[in-house]
């Protein structure tokens, strides 16, 4: 692969780019109160709604689980795990039950999929995923921490139904959100030139 002519990166003067280049996940157990308030969440969802959206289908959906609802949701996660893997030990079920309690806010992020649209499902999922990334970037830039996690429960129709999604919709992740307990680590990332090449006709 020809070497891309990328200059050594320097801190950009543009604050939006600086925020993008600094984003990093924060493990759920390092996320504490306060969770973002309604104003901050409104900004983050507005950022999600800036994702490229073929056909203007607006597929992104965010369901917030906070306060005591987290324990009730943990119970649903444990039931889901038990239904999927009946041999699961009680200790493992307890871990599953406690998962949503790790951070002050858990957001179930998904895509409402239009089956009969000329826009294929994968594009609708890509739009919703791009929306989730904007949501994470917005919260990170406001000083909150996030972690996008997955589990088998994302595919469980009972979990989807409990969260208000249709069976044909796609749950794309559990986003743990809160205030980082300290300045979060922002590990070095690989150099960009390894991910870029110029195409030339054969
Ligand atoms: C769709 C999706 C699902 C993910 N699920 C998990 C997961 O279940 N467990 C996990 O440790 N990381 C998961 N990750 C990765 C973390 O969100 C995170 O990106 C990773 O810990 C690296 O941190 P960074 O975002 O700072 O690079 C997932 C990421 C995506 C995009």
CSV table of N, CA and C in Angstrom, one decimal, residues 27-197:
chain,number,residue,atom,x,y,z
A,27,UNK,N,-15.2,3.1,31.5
A,27,UNK,CA,-15.8,1.9,31.9
A,27,UNK,C,-17.0,2.2,32.9
A,28,UNK,N,-18.1,1.4,32.8
A,28,UNK,CA,-19.3,1.7,33.5
A,28,UNK,C,-19.1,2.0,35.0
A,29,UNK,N,-18.2,1.2,35.6
A,29,UNK,CA,-18.0,1.3,37.1
A,29,UNK,C,-17.3,2.6,37.5
A,30,UNK,N,-16.8,3.3,36.5
A,30,UNK,CA,-16.1,4.6,36.8
A,30,UNK,C,-17.1,5.8,36.5
A,31,UNK,N,-18.4,5.5,36.2
A,31,UNK,CA,-19.4,6.5,35.9
A,31,UNK,C,-20.3,6.7,37.1
A,32,UNK,N,-20.4,8.0,37.6
A,32,UNK,CA,-21.1,8.3,38.8
A,32,UNK,C,-22.1,9.4,38.5
A,33,UNK,N,-22.9,9.8,39.6
A,33,UNK,CA,-23.8,10.9,39.5
A,33,UNK,C,-22.9,12.2,39.4
A,34,UNK,N,-23.4,13.2,38.7
A,34,UNK,CA,-24.7,13.3,38.1
A,34,UNK,C,-24.7,12.7,36.7
A,35,UNK,N,-25.9,12.2,36.4
A,35,UNK,CA,-26.1,11.8,35.0
A,35,UNK,C,-26.4,13.1,34.2
A,36,UNK,N,-26.3,13.1,32.9
A,36,UNK,CA,-26.7,14.4,32.2
A,36,UNK,C,-28.2,14.7,32.5
A,37,UNK,N,-28.5,16.0,32.6
A,37,UNK,CA,-29.9,16.4,32.9
A,37,UNK,C,-30.6,16.4,31.5
A,38,UNK,N,-31.9,16.8,31.6
A,38,UNK,CA,-32.7,16.8,30.4
A,38,UNK,C,-32.2,17.7,29.3
A,39,UNK,N,-31.6,18.8,29.7
A,39,UNK,CA,-31.0,19.8,28.7
A,39,UNK,C,-29.8,19.1,28.0
A,40,UNK,N,-29.0,18.5,28.7
A,40,UNK,CA,-27.8,17.8,28.1
A,40,UNK,C,-28.2,16.7,27.2
A,41,UNK,N,-29.2,15.9,27.7
A,41,UNK,CA,-29.7,14.8,26.9
A,41,UNK,C,-30.3,15.3,25.6
A,42,UNK,N,-31.1,16.4,25.7
A,42,UNK,CA,-31.7,17.0,24.6
A,42,UNK,C,-30.7,17.3,23.5
A,43,UNK,N,-29.6,17.9,24.0
A,43,UNK,CA,-28.5,18.3,23.0
A,43,UNK,C,-27.9,17.0,22.4
A,44,UNK,N,-27.7,16.0,23.2
A,44,UNK,CA,-27.1,14.8,22.7
A,44,UNK,C,-28.0,14.1,21.7
A,45,UNK,N,-29.3,14.1,21.9
A,45,UNK,CA,-30.2,13.5,21.0
A,45,UNK,C,-30.3,14.4,19.7
A,46,UNK,N,-30.2,15.7,19.9
A,46,UNK,CA,-30.2,16.5,18.7
A,46,UNK,C,-29.0,16.3,17.9
A,47,UNK,N,-27.8,16.0,18.5
A,47,UNK,CA,-26.6,15.7,17.8
A,47,UNK,C,-26.8,14.3,17.0
A,48,UNK,N,-27.5,13.4,17.7
A,48,UNK,CA,-27.8,12.1,17.0
A,48,UNK,C,-28.6,12.3,15.7
A,49,UNK,N,-29.5,13.3,15.8
A,49,UNK,CA,-30.4,13.6,14.7
A,49,UNK,C,-29.7,14.3,13.6
A,50,UNK,N,-28.4,14.5,13.7
A,50,UNK,CA,-27.6,15.1,12.6
A,50,UNK,C,-26.9,14.0,11.8
A,51,UNK,N,-27.1,12.7,12.2
A,51,UNK,CA,-26.5,11.6,11.4
A,51,UNK,C,-27.1,11.6,10.0
A,52,UNK,N,-26.3,11.2,9.0
A,52,UNK,CA,-26.8,11.1,7.6
A,52,UNK,C,-27.9,10.1,7.6
A,53,UNK,N,-29.0,10.4,6.9
A,53,UNK,CA,-30.2,9.7,7.0
A,53,UNK,C,-30.9,9.5,5.7
A,54,UNK,N,-30.6,8.5,5.0
A,54,UNK,CA,-31.1,8.3,3.6
A,54,UNK,C,-32.6,8.1,3.7
A,55,UNK,N,-33.4,9.0,3.0
A,55,UNK,CA,-34.8,8.9,3.0
A,55,UNK,C,-35.5,9.6,4.2
A,56,UNK,N,-34.7,10.2,5.1
A,56,UNK,CA,-35.2,10.9,6.2
A,56,UNK,C,-36.1,10.0,7.1
A,57,UNK,N,-35.7,8.8,7.4
A,57,UNK,CA,-36.5,7.9,8.1
A,57,UNK,C,-36.4,8.0,9.6
A,58,UNK,N,-35.4,8.8,10.1
A,58,UNK,CA,-35.2,9.0,11.5
A,58,UNK,C,-35.3,7.8,12.3
A,59,UNK,N,-34.4,6.8,12.1
A,59,UNK,CA,-34.5,5.5,12.7
A,59,UNK,C,-34.0,5.4,14.2
A,60,UNK,N,-33.2,6.4,14.6
A,60,UNK,CA,-32.6,6.3,15.9
A,60,UNK,C,-33.6,6.5,17.0
A,61,UNK,N,-33.4,5.7,18.1
A,61,UNK,CA,-34.3,5.8,19.3
A,61,UNK,C,-33.4,5.6,20.5
A,62,UNK,N,-33.7,6.3,21.6
A,62,UNK,CA,-32.9,6.3,22.8
A,62,UNK,C,-33.9,6.1,24.0
A,63,UNK,N,-33.8,5.1,24.7
A,63,UNK,CA,-34.7,4.8,25.9
A,63,UNK,C,-33.8,4.9,27.2
A,64,UNK,N,-34.1,5.9,28.0
A,64,UNK,CA,-33.3,6.1,29.2
A,64,UNK,C,-33.8,5.3,30.4
A,65,UNK,N,-32.9,4.7,31.1
A,65,UNK,CA,-33.2,3.9,32.3
A,65,UNK,C,-32.4,4.4,33.4
A,66,UNK,N,-33.1,5.1,34.4
A,66,UNK,CA,-32.5,5.7,35.5
A,66,UNK,C,-33.1,5.4,36.8
A,67,UNK,N,-32.4,5.7,37.9
A,67,UNK,CA,-33.0,5.6,39.2
A,67,UNK,C,-33.4,4.2,39.5
A,68,UNK,N,-34.6,4.0,40.1
A,68,UNK,CA,-35.0,2.7,40.5
A,68,UNK,C,-35.4,1.8,39.3
A,69,UNK,N,-35.6,2.4,38.2
A,69,UNK,CA,-35.9,1.6,37.0
A,69,UNK,C,-34.8,0.7,36.6
A,70,UNK,N,-33.5,1.1,37.0
A,70,UNK,CA,-32.4,0.3,36.6
A,70,UNK,C,-32.4,-1.1,37.3
A,71,UNK,N,-32.9,-1.1,38.6
A,71,UNK,CA,-33.0,-2.4,39.2
A,71,UNK,C,-34.1,-3.3,38.5
A,72,UNK,N,-35.2,-2.7,38.2
A,72,UNK,CA,-36.2,-3.5,37.5
A,72,UNK,C,-35.7,-4.0,36.1
A,73,UNK,N,-34.9,-3.1,35.5
A,73,UNK,CA,-34.4,-3.5,34.2
A,73,UNK,C,-33.4,-4.7,34.4
A,74,UNK,N,-32.6,-4.6,35.4
A,74,UNK,CA,-31.6,-5.6,35.7
A,74,UNK,C,-32.3,-7.0,35.9
A,75,UNK,N,-33.5,-6.9,36.6
A,75,UNK,CA,-34.3,-8.1,36.7
A,75,UNK,C,-34.7,-8.7,35.4
A,76,UNK,N,-35.1,-7.9,34.5
A,76,UNK,CA,-35.4,-8.3,33.1
A,76,UNK,C,-34.2,-8.9,32.4
A,77,UNK,N,-33.0,-8.3,32.6
A,77,UNK,CA,-31.8,-8.8,32.0
A,77,UNK,C,-31.5,-10.2,32.5
A,78,UNK,N,-31.7,-10.4,33.8
A,78,UNK,CA,-31.4,-11.7,34.4
A,78,UNK,C,-32.4,-12.7,33.9
A,79,UNK,N,-33.7,-12.4,33.8
A,79,UNK,CA,-34.7,-13.3,33.2
A,79,UNK,C,-34.3,-13.7,31.8
A,80,UNK,N,-33.9,-12.7,31.0
A,80,UNK,CA,-33.5,-12.9,29.6
A,80,UNK,C,-32.3,-13.9,29.6
A,81,UNK,N,-31.3,-13.7,30.4
A,81,UNK,CA,-30.2,-14.6,30.4
A,81,UNK,C,-30.6,-16.0,30.8
A,82,UNK,N,-31.5,-16.1,31.8
A,82,UNK,CA,-31.9,-17.4,32.2
A,82,UNK,C,-32.7,-18.1,31.1
A,83,UNK,N,-33.5,-17.4,30.4
A,83,UNK,CA,-34.3,-18.0,29.3
A,83,UNK,C,-33.4,-18.4,28.1
A,84,UNK,N,-32.3,-17.6,27.9
A,84,UNK,CA,-31.4,-18.0,26.8
A,84,UNK,C,-30.5,-19.1,27.2
A,85,UNK,N,-30.1,-19.1,28.5
A,85,UNK,CA,-29.1,-20.1,28.9
A,85,UNK,C,-29.6,-20.6,30.3
A,86,UNK,N,-30.5,-21.6,30.2
A,86,UNK,CA,-31.1,-22.1,31.5
A,86,UNK,C,-30.2,-22.6,32.5
A,87,UNK,N,-29.0,-23.0,32.1
A,87,UNK,CA,-28.0,-23.6,33.1
A,87,UNK,C,-27.3,-22.5,33.9
A,88,UNK,N,-27.5,-21.2,33.6
A,88,UNK,CA,-26.8,-20.1,34.2
A,88,UNK,C,-26.9,-20.2,35.7
A,89,UNK,N,-25.7,-20.1,36.4
A,89,UNK,CA,-25.7,-20.1,37.9
A,89,UNK,C,-26.4,-18.9,38.5
A,90,UNK,N,-26.8,-19.0,39.7
A,90,UNK,CA,-27.5,-17.9,40.4
A,90,UNK,C,-26.5,-16.8,40.6
A,91,UNK,N,-25.2,-17.1,40.8
A,91,UNK,CA,-24.2,-16.0,41.0
A,91,UNK,C,-24.1,-15.2,39.7
A,92,UNK,N,-24.1,-15.9,38.5
A,92,UNK,CA,-24.0,-15.2,37.2
A,92,UNK,C,-25.2,-14.4,37.0
A,93,UNK,N,-26.4,-14.9,37.4
A,93,UNK,CA,-27.6,-14.2,37.2
A,93,UNK,C,-27.6,-12.9,38.1
A,94,UNK,N,-27.0,-13.0,39.3
A,94,UNK,CA,-26.9,-11.8,40.2
A,94,UNK,C,-26.0,-10.7,39.5
A,95,UNK,N,-25.0,-11.2,38.8
A,95,UNK,CA,-24.1,-10.2,38.1
A,95,UNK,C,-24.9,-9.5,37.0
A,96,UNK,N,-25.7,-10.3,36.3
A,96,UNK,CA,-26.5,-9.7,35.2
A,96,UNK,C,-27.5,-8.7,35.8
A,97,UNK,N,-28.1,-9.1,36.9
A,97,UNK,CA,-29.1,-8.3,37.6
A,97,UNK,C,-28.5,-6.9,38.0
A,98,UNK,N,-27.2,-7.0,38.4
A,98,UNK,CA,-26.6,-5.7,38.9
A,98,UNK,C,-26.0,-4.8,37.8
A,99,UNK,N,-26.0,-5.3,36.6
A,99,UNK,CA,-25.3,-4.6,35.6
A,99,UNK,C,-25.8,-3.1,35.4
A,100,UNK,N,-27.1,-2.9,35.3
A,100,UNK,CA,-27.5,-1.5,35.1
A,100,UNK,C,-27.2,-0.6,36.2
A,101,UNK,N,-26.9,-1.1,37.4
A,101,UNK,CA,-26.7,-0.3,38.6
A,101,UNK,C,-25.2,0.3,38.5
A,102,UNK,N,-24.4,-0.1,37.6
A,102,UNK,CA,-23.0,0.4,37.5
A,102,UNK,C,-22.9,1.8,37.2
A,103,UNK,N,-23.9,2.4,36.5
A,103,UNK,CA,-23.8,3.8,36.1
A,103,UNK,C,-25.2,4.5,36.4
A,104,UNK,N,-25.2,5.8,36.6
A,104,UNK,CA,-26.5,6.4,36.9
A,104,UNK,C,-27.5,6.4,35.8
A,105,UNK,N,-27.1,6.2,34.5
A,105,UNK,CA,-28.0,6.2,33.4
A,105,UNK,C,-27.6,5.1,32.4
A,106,UNK,N,-28.5,4.3,32.0
A,106,UNK,CA,-28.3,3.3,31.0
A,106,UNK,C,-29.3,3.7,29.9
A,107,UNK,N,-28.7,3.8,28.7
A,107,UNK,CA,-29.6,4.2,27.5
A,107,UNK,C,-29.6,3.0,26.6
A,108,UNK,N,-30.8,2.5,26.3
A,108,UNK,CA,-31.0,1.4,25.3
A,108,UNK,C,-31.1,2.2,24.0
A,109,UNK,N,-30.2,1.9,23.1
A,109,UNK,CA,-30.2,2.6,21.8
A,109,UNK,C,-30.5,1.6,20.7
A,110,UNK,N,-31.4,2.1,19.9
A,110,UNK,CA,-31.9,1.1,18.8
A,110,UNK,C,-32.3,1.8,17.6
A,111,UNK,N,-32.7,1.0,16.6
A,111,UNK,CA,-33.2,1.5,15.3
A,111,UNK,C,-34.6,1.0,15.1
A,112,UNK,N,-35.5,1.9,14.8
A,112,UNK,CA,-36.8,1.5,14.3
A,112,UNK,C,-36.7,1.3,12.8
A,113,UNK,N,-36.9,0.1,12.4
A,113,UNK,CA,-36.7,-0.3,11.0
A,113,UNK,C,-38.0,-0.3,10.2
A,114,UNK,N,-38.0,0.3,9.0
A,114,UNK,CA,-39.1,0.3,8.1
A,114,UNK,C,-38.9,-0.8,7.1
A,115,UNK,N,-39.8,-1.9,7.3
A,115,UNK,CA,-39.6,-3.1,6.4
A,115,UNK,C,-39.8,-2.8,5.0
A,116,UNK,N,-40.7,-1.9,4.6
A,116,UNK,CA,-41.1,-1.8,3.2
A,116,UNK,C,-40.6,-0.5,2.6
A,117,UNK,N,-39.6,0.0,3.2
A,117,UNK,CA,-38.9,1.2,2.6
A,117,UNK,C,-38.0,0.8,1.5
A,118,UNK,N,-37.8,1.7,0.5
A,118,UNK,CA,-36.8,1.4,-0.5
A,118,UNK,C,-35.4,1.5,0.1
A,119,UNK,N,-35.3,2.1,1.3
A,119,UNK,CA,-34.0,2.2,2.0
A,119,UNK,C,-33.7,0.8,2.7
A,120,UNK,N,-32.7,0.1,2.3
A,120,UNK,CA,-32.5,-1.2,2.9
A,120,UNK,C,-32.2,-1.1,4.5
A,121,UNK,N,-32.5,-2.2,5.2
A,121,UNK,CA,-32.4,-2.2,6.6
A,121,UNK,C,-31.0,-1.9,7.1
A,122,UNK,N,-30.0,-2.4,6.3
A,122,UNK,CA,-28.6,-2.1,6.8
A,122,UNK,C,-28.3,-0.6,6.8
A,123,UNK,N,-28.9,0.1,5.8
A,123,UNK,CA,-28.7,1.6,5.8
A,123,UNK,C,-29.4,2.3,7.0
A,124,UNK,N,-30.6,1.8,7.3
A,124,UNK,CA,-31.3,2.3,8.5
A,124,UNK,C,-30.5,2.1,9.8
A,125,UNK,N,-29.9,0.9,9.9
A,125,UNK,CA,-29.1,0.6,11.0
A,125,UNK,C,-27.8,1.4,11.1
A,126,UNK,N,-27.2,1.6,9.9
A,126,UNK,CA,-26.0,2.5,9.8
A,126,UNK,C,-26.4,3.9,10.3
A,127,UNK,N,-27.5,4.4,9.8
A,127,UNK,CA,-27.9,5.7,10.3
A,127,UNK,C,-28.1,5.8,11.8
A,128,UNK,N,-28.8,4.8,12.3
A,128,UNK,CA,-29.0,4.8,13.8
A,128,UNK,C,-27.6,4.7,14.5
A,129,UNK,N,-26.7,3.9,14.0
A,129,UNK,CA,-25.4,3.7,14.6
A,129,UNK,C,-24.6,5.0,14.6
A,130,UNK,N,-24.7,5.7,13.4
A,130,UNK,CA,-24.0,7.0,13.3
A,130,UNK,C,-24.6,8.0,14.3
A,131,UNK,N,-26.0,7.9,14.5
A,131,UNK,CA,-26.6,8.7,15.5
A,131,UNK,C,-26.1,8.4,16.9
A,132,UNK,N,-25.9,7.1,17.2
A,132,UNK,CA,-25.4,6.8,18.5
A,132,UNK,C,-24.0,7.4,18.7
A,133,UNK,N,-23.2,7.3,17.6
A,133,UNK,CA,-21.8,7.9,17.7
A,133,UNK,C,-21.9,9.4,18.0
A,134,UNK,N,-22.8,10.1,17.3
A,134,UNK,CA,-22.9,11.5,17.6
A,134,UNK,C,-23.4,11.8,19.0
A,135,UNK,N,-24.3,10.9,19.5
A,135,UNK,CA,-24.8,11.0,20.9
A,135,UNK,C,-23.6,10.8,21.9
A,136,UNK,N,-22.7,9.9,21.6
A,136,UNK,CA,-21.6,9.7,22.5
A,136,UNK,C,-20.6,10.9,22.4
A,137,UNK,N,-20.4,11.3,21.2
A,137,UNK,CA,-19.4,12.5,21.1
A,137,UNK,C,-20.0,13.7,21.8
A,138,UNK,N,-21.3,13.9,21.6
A,138,UNK,CA,-21.9,15.1,22.3
A,138,UNK,C,-21.7,15.0,23.8
A,139,UNK,N,-22.1,13.9,24.4
A,139,UNK,CA,-22.0,13.7,25.8
A,139,UNK,C,-20.5,13.8,26.3
A,140,UNK,N,-19.6,13.2,25.6
A,140,UNK,CA,-18.2,13.3,25.9
A,140,UNK,C,-17.7,14.7,25.9
A,141,UNK,N,-18.1,15.5,24.9
A,141,UNK,CA,-17.7,16.8,24.8
A,141,UNK,C,-18.2,17.7,25.9
A,142,UNK,N,-19.4,17.3,26.5
A,142,UNK,CA,-19.9,18.1,27.6
A,142,UNK,C,-19.3,17.6,28.9
A,143,UNK,N,-18.4,16.7,28.9
A,143,UNK,CA,-17.7,16.3,30.2
A,143,UNK,C,-18.3,15.0,30.8
A,144,UNK,N,-19.3,14.4,30.1
A,144,UNK,CA,-19.8,13.2,30.6
A,144,UNK,C,-19.0,12.0,30.1
A,145,UNK,N,-19.1,10.9,30.7
A,145,UNK,CA,-18.5,9.7,30.2
A,145,UNK,C,-19.5,8.7,29.7
A,146,UNK,N,-19.1,7.9,28.7
A,146,UNK,CA,-20.1,6.9,28.1
A,146,UNK,C,-19.3,5.6,27.8
A,147,UNK,N,-20.1,4.5,27.8
A,147,UNK,CA,-19.5,3.3,27.3
A,147,UNK,C,-20.6,2.5,26.5
A,148,UNK,N,-20.3,2.2,25.3
A,148,UNK,CA,-21.3,1.5,24.4
A,148,UNK,C,-21.0,0.0,24.6
A,149,UNK,N,-22.0,-0.7,25.2
A,149,UNK,CA,-21.8,-2.2,25.4
A,149,UNK,C,-22.9,-3.0,24.7
A,150,UNK,N,-22.7,-4.3,24.5
A,150,UNK,CA,-23.6,-5.2,23.9
A,150,UNK,C,-23.8,-6.4,24.8
A,151,UNK,N,-24.9,-7.2,24.6
A,151,UNK,CA,-25.1,-8.4,25.2
A,151,UNK,C,-26.1,-9.2,24.5
A,152,UNK,N,-26.2,-10.5,24.8
A,152,UNK,CA,-27.2,-11.3,24.1
A,152,UNK,C,-28.7,-10.8,24.2
A,153,UNK,N,-28.9,-10.0,25.3
A,153,UNK,CA,-30.2,-9.5,25.5
A,153,UNK,C,-30.7,-8.5,24.4
A,154,UNK,N,-29.7,-7.9,23.7
A,154,UNK,CA,-30.1,-7.0,22.6
A,154,UNK,C,-31.0,-7.7,21.6
A,155,UNK,N,-30.8,-9.0,21.4
A,155,UNK,CA,-31.5,-9.8,20.4
A,155,UNK,C,-32.8,-10.4,21.0
A,156,UNK,N,-33.1,-10.3,22.3
A,156,UNK,CA,-34.2,-10.9,22.9
A,156,UNK,C,-35.5,-10.2,22.6
A,157,UNK,N,-36.5,-10.8,22.0
A,157,UNK,CA,-37.7,-10.1,21.7
A,157,UNK,C,-38.4,-9.6,22.9
A,158,UNK,N,-38.3,-10.4,24.1
A,158,UNK,CA,-38.9,-9.9,25.3
A,158,UNK,C,-38.3,-8.6,25.8
A,159,UNK,N,-37.0,-8.5,25.7
A,159,UNK,CA,-36.4,-7.2,26.1
A,159,UNK,C,-36.8,-6.1,25.2
A,160,UNK,N,-36.8,-6.4,23.9
A,160,UNK,CA,-37.2,-5.3,22.9
A,160,UNK,C,-38.6,-4.9,23.3
A,161,UNK,N,-39.5,-5.8,23.5
A,161,UNK,CA,-40.9,-5.5,23.8
A,161,UNK,C,-41.0,-4.6,25.1
A,162,UNK,N,-40.2,-5.0,26.1
A,162,UNK,CA,-40.3,-4.3,27.4
A,162,UNK,C,-39.8,-2.9,27.2
A,163,UNK,N,-38.9,-2.7,26.2
A,163,UNK,CA,-38.4,-1.3,26.0
A,163,UNK,C,-39.2,-0.5,25.0
A,164,UNK,N,-40.2,-1.2,24.5
A,164,UNK,CA,-41.1,-0.5,23.5
A,164,UNK,C,-40.7,-0.6,22.1
A,165,UNK,N,-39.8,-1.5,21.8
A,165,UNK,CA,-39.4,-1.7,20.4
A,165,UNK,C,-40.2,-2.9,19.8
A,166,UNK,N,-40.4,-2.8,18.5
A,166,UNK,CA,-41.1,-3.9,17.8
A,166,UNK,C,-40.1,-5.0,17.5
A,167,UNK,N,-40.6,-6.2,17.3
A,167,UNK,CA,-39.7,-7.4,17.1
A,167,UNK,C,-38.8,-7.1,15.9
A,168,UNK,N,-39.3,-6.4,14.9
A,168,UNK,CA,-38.5,-6.2,13.7
A,168,UNK,C,-37.4,-5.1,13.9
A,169,UNK,N,-37.5,-4.3,14.9
A,169,UNK,CA,-36.6,-3.3,15.2
A,169,UNK,C,-35.2,-3.9,15.6
A,170,UNK,N,-34.2,-3.1,15.7
A,170,UNK,CA,-32.9,-3.6,16.1
A,170,UNK,C,-32.4,-2.8,17.3
A,171,UNK,N,-32.1,-3.5,18.4
A,171,UNK,CA,-31.4,-2.9,19.5
A,171,UNK,C,-29.9,-2.9,19.2
A,172,UNK,N,-29.3,-1.8,19.3
A,172,UNK,CA,-27.9,-1.7,18.9
A,172,UNK,C,-26.9,-1.6,20.0
A,173,UNK,N,-27.4,-1.3,21.2
A,173,UNK,CA,-26.4,-1.2,22.3
A,173,UNK,C,-27.0,-0.7,23.6
A,174,UNK,N,-26.3,-1.0,24.7
A,174,UNK,CA,-26.5,-0.4,26.0
A,174,UNK,C,-25.5,0.7,26.2
A,175,UNK,N,-25.9,1.9,26.3
A,175,UNK,CA,-25.0,3.0,26.5
A,175,UNK,C,-25.0,3.4,28.0
A,176,UNK,N,-23.9,3.1,28.7
A,176,UNK,CA,-23.8,3.5,30.1
A,176,UNK,C,-23.2,5.0,30.1
A,177,UNK,N,-23.9,5.8,30.9
A,177,UNK,CA,-23.6,7.2,30.9
A,177,UNK,C,-23.5,7.8,32.4
A,178,UNK,N,-22.6,8.7,32.6
A,178,UNK,CA,-22.5,9.3,33.9
A,178,UNK,C,-21.3,10.3,33.9
A,179,UNK,N,-20.9,10.7,35.1
A,179,UNK,CA,-19.8,11.6,35.2
A,179,UNK,C,-18.6,10.8,35.6
A,180,UNK,N,-17.5,10.9,34.8
A,180,UNK,CA,-16.3,10.1,35.1
A,180,UNK,C,-15.8,10.4,36.5
A,181,UNK,N,-15.2,9.4,37.2
A,181,UNK,CA,-14.8,9.7,38.6
A,181,UNK,C,-13.5,10.5,38.6
A,182,UNK,N,-12.8,10.5,37.5
A,182,UNK,CA,-11.6,11.3,37.5
A,182,UNK,C,-11.4,11.7,36.0
A,183,UNK,N,-10.3,12.5,35.8
A,183,UNK,CA,-10.0,12.7,34.3
A,183,UNK,C,-9.8,11.4,33.7
A,184,UNK,N,-10.7,11.1,32.7
A,184,UNK,CA,-10.6,9.7,32.1
A,184,UNK,C,-9.4,9.6,31.2
A,185,UNK,N,-8.9,8.3,31.2
A,185,UNK,CA,-7.8,8.0,30.3
A,185,UNK,C,-8.2,8.3,28.8
A,186,UNK,N,-7.3,8.9,28.1
A,186,UNK,CA,-7.5,9.1,26.7
A,186,UNK,C,-6.4,8.5,25.9
A,187,UNK,N,-6.4,7.2,25.8
A,187,UNK,CA,-5.3,6.5,25.2
A,187,UNK,C,-4.9,7.0,23.8
A,188,UNK,N,-3.6,6.8,23.5
A,188,UNK,CA,-3.2,7.1,22.1
A,188,UNK,C,-3.9,6.3,21.1
A,189,UNK,N,-4.2,6.8,20.0
A,189,UNK,CA,-4.8,6.0,18.9
A,189,UNK,C,-3.9,5.7,17.8
A,190,UNK,N,-4.1,4.7,17.0
A,190,UNK,CA,-3.2,4.4,15.9
A,190,UNK,C,-3.2,5.6,14.9
A,191,UNK,N,-2.1,5.8,14.2
A,191,UNK,CA,-1.9,6.9,13.2
A,191,UNK,C,-2.9,6.7,12.1
A,192,UNK,N,-3.4,7.8,11.6
A,192,UNK,CA,-4.5,7.7,10.6
A,192,UNK,C,-4.0,7.1,9.2
A,193,UNK,N,-2.7,7.2,8.9
A,193,UNK,CA,-2.3,6.8,7.6
A,193,UNK,C,-2.5,5.3,7.3
A,194,UNK,N,-2.6,4.5,8.4
A,194,UNK,CA,-2.8,3.1,8.2
A,194,UNK,C,-4.2,2.7,7.8
A,195,UNK,N,-5.1,3.7,7.8
A,195,UNK,CA,-6.5,3.4,7.5
A,195,UNK,C,-6.9,4.1,6.2
A,196,UNK,N,-6.0,4.6,5.4
A,196,UNK,CA,-6.3,5.4,4.3
A,196,UNK,C,-5.4,5.0,3.1
A,197,UNK,N,-6.0,4.8,1.9
A,197,UNK,CA,-5.1,4.7,0.7
A,197,UNK,C,-5.8,5.3,-0.4
